Amino acid sequence: MNKKGFTLIETIMVIAILALLMLILVPNVISLINKNNIKSCQNLEDSIKNAAKVYVANNKYQLGFSCDTAKEITIQTLVDSGDLKLTDNKLVNPVSGKDIPLSSKIKVTYNCTTKDFNYEFDEFVTNEFKLCD
């Protein structure tokens, strides 16, 4: 007898092996993608803060900081100054997929005691970056 093709048992075994591989691989791939998105989100947050630090360092006298006073800087200001580079003229949170508006603000406060600046995002951006944790 000339045998061409697979028996039912062979086909079922192949399907079972593929299903087992999928059960093992899919959760690992999803976990890896989520970790990568969270790391990208944290990097985006750091990039915005670092751009704000550079902007403040270059413009602190023009901004007129005094003790414990706050100034607000928009993300658009950081882009216009060249301190923050954008891809496709927008910022997207890699975890949520939402656009972060360029009108979002970073509140910069100067502390005279520590002689240091504190940087805080506005509520929308803060809520977006909570997804990064």
JSON list of C-alpha atoms in Angstrom, two decimals:
[
{"chain": "A", "resi": 1, "resn": "MET", "atom": "CA", "xyz": [0.00, 0.00, 0.00]},
{"chain": "A", "resi": 2, "resn": "ASN", "atom": "CA", "xyz": [1.35, 3.40, -1.04]},
{"chain": "A", "resi": 3, "resn": "LYS", "atom": "CA", "xyz": [0.99, 5.77, 1.90]},
{"chain": "A", "resi": 4, "resn": "LYS", "atom": "CA", "xyz": [0.57, 9.46, 1.01]},
{"chain": "A", "resi": 5, "resn": "GLY", "atom": "CA", "xyz": [-0.36, 11.94, 3.73]},
{"chain": "A", "resi": 6, "resn": "PHE", "atom": "CA", "xyz": [-0.64, 11.85, 7.49]},
{"chain": "A", "resi": 7, "resn": "THR", "atom": "CA", "xyz": [-2.77, 9.69, 9.70]},
{"chain": "A", "resi": 8, "resn": "LEU", "atom": "CA", "xyz": [-5.28, 11.22, 12.06]},
{"chain": "A", "resi": 9, "resn": "ILE", "atom": "CA", "xyz": [-3.05, 10.40, 15.07]},
{"chain": "A", "resi": 10, "resn": "GLU", "atom": "CA", "xyz": [-0.04, 12.13, 13.49]},
{"chain": "A", "resi": 11, "resn": "THR", "atom": "CA", "xyz": [-2.09, 15.23, 12.73]},
{"chain": "A", "resi": 12, "resn": "ILE", "atom": "CA", "xyz": [-3.50, 15.37, 16.27]},
{"chain": "A", "resi": 13, "resn": "MET", "atom": "CA", "xyz": [0.02, 15.00, 17.73]},
{"chain": "A", "resi": 14, "resn": "VAL", "atom": "CA", "xyz": [1.33, 17.89, 15.62]},
{"chain": "A", "resi": 15, "resn": "ILE", "atom": "CA", "xyz": [-1.60, 20.08, 16.68]},
{"chain": "A", "resi": 16, "resn": "ALA", "atom": "CA", "xyz": [-1.03, 19.13, 20.35]},
{"chain": "A", "resi": 17, "resn": "ILE", "atom": "CA", "xyz": [2.67, 20.00, 20.12]},
{"chain": "A", "resi": 18, "resn": "LEU", "atom": "CA", "xyz": [1.88, 23.34, 18.46]},
{"chain": "A", "resi": 19, "resn": "ALA", "atom": "CA", "xyz": [-0.73, 24.11, 21.13]},
{"chain": "A", "resi": 20, "resn": "LEU", "atom": "CA", "xyz": [1.78, 23.31, 23.87]},
{"chain": "A", "resi": 21, "resn": "LEU", "atom": "CA", "xyz": [4.37, 25.58, 22.27]},
{"chain": "A", "resi": 22, "resn": "MET", "atom": "CA", "xyz": [1.80, 28.38, 22.03]},
{"chain": "A", "resi": 23, "resn": "LEU", "atom": "CA", "xyz": [0.90, 27.98, 25.71]},
{"chain": "A", "resi": 24, "resn": "ILE", "atom": "CA", "xyz": [4.55, 28.41, 26.62]},
{"chain": "A", "resi": 25, "resn": "LEU", "atom": "CA", "xyz": [5.60, 31.09, 24.13]},
{"chain": "A", "resi": 26, "resn": "VAL", "atom": "CA", "xyz": [2.64, 33.49, 23.97]},
{"chain": "A", "resi": 27, "resn": "PRO", "atom": "CA", "xyz": [2.69, 34.57, 27.65]},
{"chain": "A", "resi": 28, "resn": "ASN", "atom": "CA", "xyz": [6.47, 35.05, 27.50]},
{"chain": "A", "resi": 29, "resn": "VAL", "atom": "CA", "xyz": [6.25, 37.16, 24.36]},
{"chain": "A", "resi": 30, "resn": "ILE", "atom": "CA", "xyz": [3.43, 39.27, 25.83]},
{"chain": "A", "resi": 31, "resn": "SER", "atom": "CA", "xyz": [5.42, 39.76, 29.05]},
{"chain": "A", "resi": 32, "resn": "LEU", "atom": "CA", "xyz": [8.48, 40.80, 27.06]},
{"chain": "A", "resi": 33, "resn": "ILE", "atom": "CA", "xyz": [6.46, 43.31, 25.03]},
{"chain": "A", "resi": 34, "resn": "ASN", "atom": "CA", "xyz": [4.92, 44.78, 28.20]},
{"chain": "A", "resi": 35, "resn": "LYS", "atom": "CA", "xyz": [8.32, 45.13, 29.88]},
{"chain": "A", "resi": 36, "resn": "ASN", "atom": "CA", "xyz": [9.69, 46.81, 26.77]},
{"chain": "A", "resi": 37, "resn": "ASN", "atom": "CA", "xyz": [6.75, 49.25, 26.64]},
{"chain": "A", "resi": 38, "resn": "ILE", "atom": "CA", "xyz": [7.18, 50.10, 30.33]},
{"chain": "A", "resi": 39, "resn": "LYS", "atom": "CA", "xyz": [10.90, 50.73, 29.81]},
{"chain": "A", "resi": 40, "resn": "SER", "atom": "CA", "xyz": [10.12, 52.92, 26.78]},
{"chain": "A", "resi": 41, "resn": "CYS", "atom": "CA", "xyz": [7.59, 54.84, 28.87]},
{"chain": "A", "resi": 42, "resn": "GLN", "atom": "CA", "xyz": [10.15, 55.39, 31.64]},
{"chain": "A", "resi": 43, "resn": "ASN", "atom": "CA", "xyz": [12.71, 56.53, 29.06]},
{"chain": "A", "resi": 44, "resn": "LEU", "atom": "CA", "xyz": [10.19, 59.01, 27.63]},
{"chain": "A", "resi": 45, "resn": "GLU", "atom": "CA", "xyz": [9.51, 60.40, 31.10]},
{"chain": "A", "resi": 46, "resn": "ASP", "atom": "CA", "xyz": [13.26, 60.75, 31.74]},
{"chain": "A", "resi": 47, "resn": "SER", "atom": "CA", "xyz": [13.78, 62.43, 28.35]},
{"chain": "A", "resi": 48, "resn": "ILE", "atom": "CA", "xyz": [11.14, 65.06, 29.09]},
{"chain": "A", "resi": 49, "resn": "LYS", "atom": "CA", "xyz": [12.55, 65.74, 32.57]},
{"chain": "A", "resi": 50, "resn": "ASN", "atom": "CA", "xyz": [16.10, 65.97, 31.21]},
{"chain": "A", "resi": 51, "resn": "ALA", "atom": "CA", "xyz": [14.97, 68.36, 28.47]},
{"chain": "A", "resi": 52, "resn": "ALA", "atom": "CA", "xyz": [13.31, 70.51, 31.15]},
{"chain": "A", "resi": 53, "resn": "LYS", "atom": "CA", "xyz": [16.53, 70.50, 33.19]},
{"chain": "A", "resi": 54, "resn": "VAL", "atom": "CA", "xyz": [18.56, 71.61, 30.17]},
{"chain": "A", "resi": 55, "resn": "TYR", "atom": "CA", "xyz": [16.00, 74.31, 29.36]},
{"chain": "A", "resi": 56, "resn": "VAL", "atom": "CA", "xyz": [16.04, 75.63, 32.94]},
{"chain": "A", "resi": 57, "resn": "ALA", "atom": "CA", "xyz": [19.84, 75.57, 33.06]},
{"chain": "A", "resi": 58, "resn": "ASN", "atom": "CA", "xyz": [20.01, 77.61, 29.84]},
{"chain": "A", "resi": 59, "resn": "ASN", "atom": "CA", "xyz": [17.20, 80.03, 30.77]},
{"chain": "A", "resi": 60, "resn": "LYS", "atom": "CA", "xyz": [17.08, 80.29, 34.58]},
{"chain": "A", "resi": 61, "resn": "TYR", "atom": "CA", "xyz": [17.84, 84.02, 34.63]},
{"chain": "A", "resi": 62, "resn": "GLN", "atom": "CA", "xyz": [15.25, 84.78, 31.94]},
{"chain": "A", "resi": 63, "resn": "LEU", "atom": "CA", "xyz": [12.70, 82.68, 33.83]},
{"chain": "A", "resi": 64, "resn": "GLY", "atom": "CA", "xyz": [13.35, 84.75, 36.97]},
{"chain": "A", "resi": 65, "resn": "PHE", "atom": "CA", "xyz": [13.29, 82.10, 39.66]},
{"chain": "A", "resi": 66, "resn": "SER", "atom": "CA", "xyz": [13.13, 83.15, 43.29]},
{"chain": "A", "resi": 67, "resn": "CYS", "atom": "CA", "xyz": [12.88, 81.09, 46.46]},
{"chain": "A", "resi": 68, "resn": "ASP", "atom": "CA", "xyz": [10.14, 78.47, 46.45]},
{"chain": "A", "resi": 69, "resn": "THR", "atom": "CA", "xyz": [8.38, 79.93, 43.42]},
{"chain": "A", "resi": 70, "resn": "ALA", "atom": "CA", "xyz": [7.17, 77.79, 40.55]},
{"chain": "A", "resi": 71, "resn": "LYS", "atom": "CA", "xyz": [7.31, 78.37, 36.82]},
{"chain": "A", "resi": 72, "resn": "GLU", "atom": "CA", "xyz": [5.47, 76.28, 34.25]},
{"chain": "A", "resi": 73, "resn": "ILE", "atom": "CA", "xyz": [7.10, 75.13, 31.04]},
{"chain": "A", "resi": 74, "resn": "THR", "atom": "CA", "xyz": [5.12, 73.43, 28.29]},
{"chain": "A", "resi": 75, "resn": "ILE", "atom": "CA", "xyz": [6.44, 70.48, 26.37]},
{"chain": "A", "resi": 76, "resn": "GLN", "atom": "CA", "xyz": [6.01, 72.61, 23.24]},
{"chain": "A", "resi": 77, "resn": "THR", "atom": "CA", "xyz": [8.49, 75.12, 24.72]},
{"chain": "A", "resi": 78, "resn": "LEU", "atom": "CA", "xyz": [11.01, 72.31, 25.16]},
{"chain": "A", "resi": 79, "resn": "VAL", "atom": "CA", "xyz": [10.47, 71.26, 21.55]},
{"chain": "A", "resi": 80, "resn": "ASP", "atom": "CA", "xyz": [10.76, 74.84, 20.25]},
{"chain": "A", "resi": 81, "resn": "SER", "atom": "CA", "xyz": [14.00, 75.36, 22.18]},
{"chain": "A", "resi": 82, "resn": "GLY", "atom": "CA", "xyz": [15.46, 72.20, 20.64]},
{"chain": "A", "resi": 83, "resn": "ASP", "atom": "CA", "xyz": [15.92, 70.55, 24.04]},
{"chain": "A", "resi": 84, "resn": "LEU", "atom": "CA", "xyz": [13.36, 67.83, 23.26]},
{"chain": "A", "resi": 85, "resn": "LYS", "atom": "CA", "xyz": [13.22, 66.01, 19.92]},
{"chain": "A", "resi": 86, "resn": "LEU", "atom": "CA", "xyz": [9.96, 64.50, 18.70]},
{"chain": "A", "resi": 87, "resn": "THR", "atom": "CA", "xyz": [9.15, 61.72, 16.28]},
{"chain": "A", "resi": 88, "resn": "ASP", "atom": "CA", "xyz": [6.36, 62.67, 13.88]},
{"chain": "A", "resi": 89, "resn": "ASN", "atom": "CA", "xyz": [5.71, 65.89, 15.87]},
{"chain": "A", "resi": 90, "resn": "LYS", "atom": "CA", "xyz": [4.02, 64.07, 18.75]},
{"chain": "A", "resi": 91, "resn": "LEU", "atom": "CA", "xyz": [4.65, 62.22, 21.99]},
{"chain": "A", "resi": 92, "resn": "VAL", "atom": "CA", "xyz": [2.90, 58.90, 22.50]},
{"chain": "A", "resi": 93, "resn": "ASN", "atom": "CA", "xyz": [2.81, 56.93, 25.72]},
{"chain": "A", "resi": 94, "resn": "PRO", "atom": "CA", "xyz": [3.95, 53.45, 24.62]},
{"chain": "A", "resi": 95, "resn": "VAL", "atom": "CA", "xyz": [1.92, 51.76, 27.39]},
{"chain": "A", "resi": 96, "resn": "SER", "atom": "CA", "xyz": [-1.46, 53.44, 26.87]},
{"chain": "A", "resi": 97, "resn": "GLY", "atom": "CA", "xyz": [-1.01, 54.47, 23.23]},
{"chain": "A", "resi": 98, "resn": "LYS", "atom": "CA", "xyz": [-2.39, 57.92, 24.08]},
{"chain": "A", "resi": 99, "resn": "ASP", "atom": "CA", "xyz": [-0.89, 61.10, 22.70]},
{"chain": "A", "resi": 100, "resn": "ILE", "atom": "CA", "xyz": [0.67, 63.34, 25.32]},
{"chain": "A", "resi": 101, "resn": "PRO", "atom": "CA", "xyz": [-0.41, 66.89, 24.42]},
{"chain": "A", "resi": 102, "resn": "LEU", "atom": "CA", "xyz": [2.43, 69.30, 23.71]},
{"chain": "A", "resi": 103, "resn": "SER", "atom": "CA", "xyz": [0.51, 71.83, 25.81]},
{"chain": "A", "resi": 104, "resn": "SER", "atom": "CA", "xyz": [1.16, 69.66, 28.89]},
{"chain": "A", "resi": 105, "resn": "LYS", "atom": "CA", "xyz": [3.11, 71.50, 31.54]},
{"chain": "A", "resi": 106, "resn": "ILE", "atom": "CA", "xyz": [6.07, 70.81, 33.76]},
{"chain": "A", "resi": 107, "resn": "LYS", "atom": "CA", "xyz": [6.09, 72.79, 36.99]},
{"chain": "A", "resi": 108, "resn": "VAL", "atom": "CA", "xyz": [9.60, 73.80, 37.99]},
{"chain": "A", "resi": 109, "resn": "THR", "atom": "CA", "xyz": [10.16, 74.98, 41.56]},
{"chain": "A", "resi": 110, "resn": "TYR", "atom": "CA", "xyz": [13.40, 76.42, 42.94]},
{"chain": "A", "resi": 111, "resn": "ASN", "atom": "CA", "xyz": [14.19, 75.45, 46.54]},
{"chain": "A", "resi": 112, "resn": "CYS", "atom": "CA", "xyz": [16.51, 78.01, 48.17]},
{"chain": "A", "resi": 113, "resn": "THR", "atom": "CA", "xyz": [17.41, 75.71, 51.05]},
{"chain": "A", "resi": 114, "resn": "THR", "atom": "CA", "xyz": [18.75, 72.92, 48.85]},
{"chain": "A", "resi": 115, "resn": "LYS", "atom": "CA", "xyz": [19.57, 75.27, 45.95]},
{"chain": "A", "resi": 116, "resn": "ASP", "atom": "CA", "xyz": [18.00, 72.76, 43.63]},
{"chain": "A", "resi": 117, "resn": "PHE", "atom": "CA", "xyz": [15.12, 72.61, 41.17]},
{"chain": "A", "resi": 118, "resn": "ASN", "atom": "CA", "xyz": [12.15, 70.26, 41.47]},
{"chain": "A", "resi": 119, "resn": "TYR", "atom": "CA", "xyz": [10.29, 69.09, 38.36]},
{"chain": "A", "resi": 120, "resn": "GLU", "atom": "CA", "xyz": [6.65, 67.93, 38.40]},
{"chain": "A", "resi": 121, "resn": "PHE", "atom": "CA", "xyz": [4.41, 67.01, 35.50]},
{"chain": "A", "resi": 122, "resn": "ASP", "atom": "CA", "xyz": [0.84, 68.28, 35.24]},
{"chain": "A", "resi": 123, "resn": "GLU", "atom": "CA", "xyz": [-1.99, 65.93, 36.19]},
{"chain": "A", "resi": 124, "resn": "PHE", "atom": "CA", "xyz": [-2.58, 64.43, 32.73]},
{"chain": "A", "resi": 125, "resn": "VAL", "atom": "CA", "xyz": [1.08, 63.57, 32.19]},
{"chain": "A", "resi": 126, "resn": "THR", "atom": "CA", "xyz": [1.45, 62.35, 35.77]},
{"chain": "A", "resi": 127, "resn": "ASN", "atom": "CA", "xyz": [-1.49, 59.99, 35.28]},
{"chain": "A", "resi": 128, "resn": "GLU", "atom": "CA", "xyz": [-0.05, 58.77, 31.98]},
{"chain": "A", "resi": 129, "resn": "PHE", "atom": "CA", "xyz": [3.33, 58.06, 33.54]},
{"chain": "A", "resi": 130, "resn": "LYS", "atom": "CA", "xyz": [1.72, 56.17, 36.45]},
{"chain": "A", "resi": 131, "resn": "LEU", "atom": "CA", "xyz": [1.19, 53.48, 33.83]},
{"chain": "A", "resi": 132, "resn": "CYS", "atom": "CA", "xyz": [4.98, 53.17, 33.55]},
{"chain": "A", "resi": 133, "resn": "ASP", "atom": "CA", "xyz": [5.43, 51.89, 37.08]}
]
